[in-house]
Amino acid sequence: MDSDSARHQVLSDPDSGSGSSATVDLDAVAHNVRVLLEYAGSAATMVVVKADGYNHGGTAVARAALAAGAQELGVTTVGEAVALRRAGITAPILSWLHRPDTDFVPAVVHGVELGLSSAPQVSAVAAAARTAERTADITLKIDTGLNRNGVAIGDLDEVFRILGSAVADGSVRLRGMFSHLACADVPGHPANDRQAQVLRDTVARASAAGLRPEVVHLANSAATLTRPDLHFDMVRPGIAVYGLSPIPELGGFGLRPVMTVSATIALVKKVRAGEGVSYGHTWTAERDTVVGLVPMGYADGVRRNLSGRFDVSIGGRRFSSVGRICMDQFMIDLGPDGGGVAEGDTAVLFGSGEGGGPLAQEWADSLDTIHYEVVTGIGGRARRRYIGGAGVEAASAAAESGPSKPDAVANGEVGR
Ligand SMILES: *Cc1c(COP(=O)(O)O)cnc(C)c1O
């Protein structure tokens, strides 16, 4: 095939894209869940798969986490919860962020537990339960000091009154009460103890009003790993499931990063000393060198502010980004000898850190943000691929579509 027809084939096949991918290691998810179960001790574990599993694929992560022993799932919206049900997931799912016009009927019909933050939400869910002719499971979200979502303490009496009558007429069941910490990443912060005490006081007030939640929960990843005294009945880790430490200063807690972002080197070329590279010529070669083109850019989540401030790893060696990151591409300096890198080689942008490879945390440090934003920001043309989790995926594929094809499924690519 001559190079023109080869190029045509690439361009005419929308799936071949730019060769960039986000590889999600479902075995790492299972490992991290087992680590978290250990920390959780006697508390149950709800794995948070909001924002499409922190952009790792909510359904695949949910299956892997449940297979590894997690008991429940948490998401923000009813839409996310119903999508998990439609994928065949039967484990308890809690959804806790709703628009004023949310239709709760599908949630009730699908047996999704609703985390509610106001009296109007309780009324709306009770009405939806009557429409669906099913009891709705609800969990009150209590604002114990984050001052974000959740029932304000001043509104508790009204919420308890409306909830009390909905419980009495059988339209709702009070499954739980929960809250969310403002400063969990600083384990000794006094706000953590204050919030826990407000939660305990609120449970006592509910109890005095005849409302007894079956489960109480407060801890996110950071509190799961560092504040066993705040575990209550269940913990709700998110970021740790994806292998990223919620408190990097305290170490990795034995977690394994789940997402590896990589791309294929598209072009390798020589640049002479004194020549500028990429827009604005913000970087000039000090010596004759060789540069490589990585076909990912800010449209794929490689933030422009990272220009010249991060490395990629190719064959176990690190190479620096040079010049501006563009919409679809950036350049790396391979050194005068070209570093042994050839077109078609794979560059890892961040991943497991194995062999000294780059980590999402390094991007977070360079960007003055947190790794949560780094992994959720990868998108554009990067294709999501799953590795590991063979047993889980094969079993669920068999349940959904008859004959199981373990290899195809375990290593299957899912367009995104
Ligand atoms: C996102 C979220 C979590 C998980 O937080 P991590 O810091 O990712 O562990 C837990 N609970 C609630 C209410 C959340 O919104």
XYZ file of N, CA, C and O in Angstrom, residues 261-336:
304
model
N -3.180 7.136 30.109
C -3.449 7.877 28.882
C -2.220 7.771 27.993
O -1.097 8.048 28.437
N -2.440 7.328 26.768
C -1.298 7.157 25.869
C -1.675 7.553 24.448
O -2.852 7.664 24.107
N -0.639 7.785 23.652
C -0.848 8.178 22.254
C 0.311 7.643 21.428
O 1.376 7.339 21.957
N 0.060 7.553 20.140
C 1.070 7.036 19.217
C 1.881 8.202 18.654
O 1.307 9.198 18.207
N 3.196 8.067 18.679
C 4.038 9.112 18.086
C 3.731 9.185 16.588
O 3.858 8.189 15.863
N 3.295 10.371 16.144
C 2.828 10.490 14.763
C 3.952 10.845 13.801
O 3.892 10.483 12.624
N 4.953 11.561 14.320
C 5.995 12.070 13.419
C 7.254 12.329 14.247
O 7.163 12.775 15.388
N 8.409 12.031 13.643
C 9.701 12.323 14.286
C 10.501 13.151 13.294
O 10.536 12.817 12.108
N 11.091 14.272 13.747
C 11.850 15.093 12.789
C 13.005 15.821 13.463
O 13.010 16.001 14.684
N 13.954 16.227 12.616
C 15.118 16.960 13.128
C 14.804 18.445 13.187
O 14.099 18.979 12.328
N 15.344 19.100 14.208
C 15.231 20.547 14.337
C 16.642 21.072 14.611
O 17.365 20.496 15.428
N 17.016 22.147 13.909
C 18.379 22.674 14.082
C 18.460 23.645 15.250
O 17.459 24.287 15.610
N 19.624 23.743 15.834
C 19.862 24.688 16.932
C 19.358 26.065 16.518
O 19.578 26.493 15.381
N 18.648 26.741 17.419
C 18.172 28.098 17.151
C 16.778 28.140 16.545
O 16.170 29.198 16.454
N 16.244 26.986 16.164
C 14.889 26.981 15.588
C 13.833 26.900 16.689
O 14.016 26.222 17.699
N 12.719 27.589 16.470
C 11.611 27.569 17.421
C 10.655 26.437 17.091
O 10.559 26.010 15.938
N 9.945 25.958 18.104
C 9.018 24.845 17.924
C 7.621 25.221 18.410
O 7.472 25.749 19.515
N 6.632 24.983 17.596
C 5.203 25.186 17.869
C 4.860 26.678 17.992
O 5.734 27.554 17.913
N 3.559 26.952 18.159
C 3.057 28.330 18.110
C 3.843 29.273 19.020
O 4.138 28.954 20.170
N 4.126 30.445 18.456
C 4.769 31.497 19.238
C 6.253 31.249 19.462
O 6.928 32.090 20.051
N 6.726 30.094 18.968
C 8.151 29.761 19.164
C 8.575 29.991 20.614
O 9.615 30.562 20.888
N 7.732 29.551 21.546
C 8.051 29.769 22.965
C 9.226 28.912 23.411
O 9.808 29.156 24.458
N 9.553 27.897 22.636
C 10.734 27.062 22.928
C 11.628 27.035 21.713
O 11.152 26.868 20.581
N 12.912 27.237 21.965
C 13.900 27.233 20.889
C 14.930 26.149 21.183
O 15.407 26.051 22.318
N 15.246 25.360 20.166
C 16.245 24.298 20.358
C 17.601 24.927 20.641
O 18.055 25.798 19.900
N 18.229 24.488 21.729
C 19.554 25.019 22.076
C 20.642 24.340 21.269
O 21.757 24.838 21.154
N 20.313 23.139 20.758
C 21.276 22.355 19.992
C 20.495 21.625 18.915
O 19.281 21.546 19.001
N 21.185 21.123 17.944
C 20.496 20.280 16.967
C 19.837 19.143 17.742
O 20.479 18.539 18.614
N 18.596 18.890 17.446
C 17.913 17.840 18.195
C 16.861 17.158 17.329
O 16.691 17.488 16.145
N 16.170 16.222 17.929
C 15.083 15.508 17.251
C 13.833 15.703 18.094
O 13.899 15.600 19.330
N 12.731 16.030 17.451
C 11.478 16.196 18.203
C 10.455 15.175 17.706
O 10.521 14.692 16.576
N 9.523 14.850 18.585
C 8.452 13.912 18.241
C 7.104 14.593 18.409
O 6.932 15.446 19.290
N 6.170 14.233 17.530
C 4.829 14.816 17.585
C 3.864 13.826 18.242
O 3.737 12.683 17.794
N 3.209 14.280 19.316
C 2.205 13.457 19.999
C 0.827 14.006 19.632
O 0.540 15.177 19.893
N -0.014 13.186 19.016
C -1.284 13.704 18.487
C -2.401 13.786 19.518
O -3.484 13.237 19.343
N -2.149 14.493 20.606
C -3.199 14.838 21.568
C -2.973 16.302 21.929
O -1.830 16.757 21.954
N -4.056 16.996 22.233
C -3.899 18.398 22.565
C -4.936 18.833 23.568
O -5.582 17.991 24.209
N -5.087 20.149 23.676
C -6.011 20.623 24.720
C -7.448 20.218 24.442
O -8.243 20.108 25.365
N -7.782 19.926 23.175
C -9.143 19.432 22.888
C -9.353 18.025 23.449
O -10.489 17.561 23.554
N -8.264 17.355 23.813
C -8.367 16.008 24.385
C -8.132 16.027 25.900
O -8.069 14.966 26.520
N -7.950 17.198 26.460
C -7.739 17.288 27.904
C -6.282 17.475 28.311
O -5.966 17.464 29.497
N -5.392 17.618 27.308
C -3.995 17.925 27.628
C -3.922 19.449 27.726
O -3.754 20.154 26.724
N -4.106 19.931 28.913
C -4.334 21.365 29.126
C -3.158 22.213 28.641
O -1.998 21.883 28.881
N -3.490 23.313 27.983
C -2.473 24.167 27.370
C -1.492 24.722 28.401
O -0.326 24.961 28.108
N -1.992 24.911 29.631
C -1.106 25.403 30.696
C 0.010 24.422 31.052
O 0.919 24.774 31.800
N -0.078 23.206 30.532
C 0.983 22.223 30.799
C 2.166 22.393 29.839
O 3.186 21.722 30.007
N 2.023 23.262 28.843
C 3.061 23.414 27.810
C 4.447 23.513 28.440
O 4.692 24.384 29.282
N 5.329 22.587 28.051
C 6.701 22.615 28.544
C 6.845 22.240 30.005
O 7.916 22.406 30.590
N 5.774 21.721 30.611
C 5.821 21.458 32.055
C 5.454 20.028 32.404
O 5.041 19.750 33.518
N 5.562 19.150 31.431
C 5.302 17.733 31.745
C 6.120 16.845 30.827
O 6.659 17.305 29.829
N 6.229 15.576 31.230
C 6.987 14.591 30.463
C 6.051 13.505 29.965
O 5.010 13.252 30.576
N 6.465 12.847 28.899
C 5.815 11.587 28.535
C 6.865 10.499 28.702
O 8.063 10.779 28.771
N 6.388 9.261 28.770
C 7.318 8.150 28.872
C 7.170 7.274 27.638
O 6.054 6.936 27.216
N 8.315 6.983 27.007
C 8.317 6.113 25.818
C 9.345 5.016 26.075
O 10.517 5.321 26.317
N 8.894 3.784 26.062
C 9.802 2.666 26.302
C 10.560 2.810 27.609
O 11.738 2.467 27.695
N 9.894 3.373 28.631
C 10.522 3.480 29.946
C 11.408 4.711 30.121
O 11.968 4.933 31.192
N 11.567 5.527 29.061
C 12.371 6.765 29.181
C 11.462 7.971 29.138
O 10.480 8.008 28.408
N 11.831 8.984 29.919
C 11.029 10.207 29.929
C 11.542 11.239 28.945
O 12.748 11.428 28.818
N 10.599 11.912 28.270
C 10.940 13.001 27.363
C 10.040 14.187 27.680
O 8.848 14.015 27.952
N 10.634 15.414 27.617
C 9.887 16.610 28.021
C 9.056 17.179 26.890
O 9.493 17.201 25.733
N 7.910 17.693 27.247
C 7.114 18.488 26.317
C 7.870 19.779 26.040
O 8.468 20.360 26.951
N 7.869 20.194 24.772
C 8.505 21.465 24.425
C 7.553 22.300 23.570
O 6.797 21.768 22.763
N 7.571 23.612 23.792
C 6.714 24.507 23.018
C 5.261 24.387 23.449
O 4.927 23.627 24.371
N 4.416 25.145 22.772
C 3.007 25.191 23.172
C 2.252 23.912 22.820
O 2.428 23.367 21.731
N 1.392 23.520 23.714
C 0.417 22.475 23.419
C -0.644 23.109 22.523
O -1.126 24.211 22.801
N -0.996 22.421 21.447
C -1.987 22.938 20.500
C -3.306 22.192 20.710
O -3.434 21.388 21.617
N -4.269 22.462 19.866
C -5.578 21.831 20.027
C -5.494 20.306 19.898
O -6.131 19.582 20.653
N -4.685 19.840 18.942
C -4.671 18.412 18.614
C -3.320 17.753 18.790
O -3.173 16.584 18.465
N -2.308 18.494 19.187
C -0.958 17.933 19.166
C -0.019 18.724 20.061
O -0.260 19.878 20.377
N 1.043 18.030 20.465
C 2.149 18.719 21.140
C 3.451 18.023 20.760
O 3.436 16.918 20.214
N 4.563 18.713 21.047
C 5.870 18.204 20.649
C 6.676 17.812 21.890
O 6.516 18.395 22.969
N 7.553 16.834 21.702
C 8.472 16.447 22.769
C 9.891 16.455 22.221
O 10.097 16.257 21.022
N 10.857 16.726 23.094
C 12.267 16.752 22.694
C 12.858 15.366 22.919
O 12.907 14.889 24.054
N 13.280 14.726 21.830
C 13.832 13.366 21.935
C 15.345 13.382 22.078
O 15.968 12.326 22.223
N 15.950 14.584 22.015
C 17.409 14.680 22.156
C 18.108 14.482 20.827
O 17.516 14.001 19.853
N 19.415 14.855 20.790
C 20.176 14.829 19.530
C 20.189 13.461 18.861
O 20.193 13.356 17.638
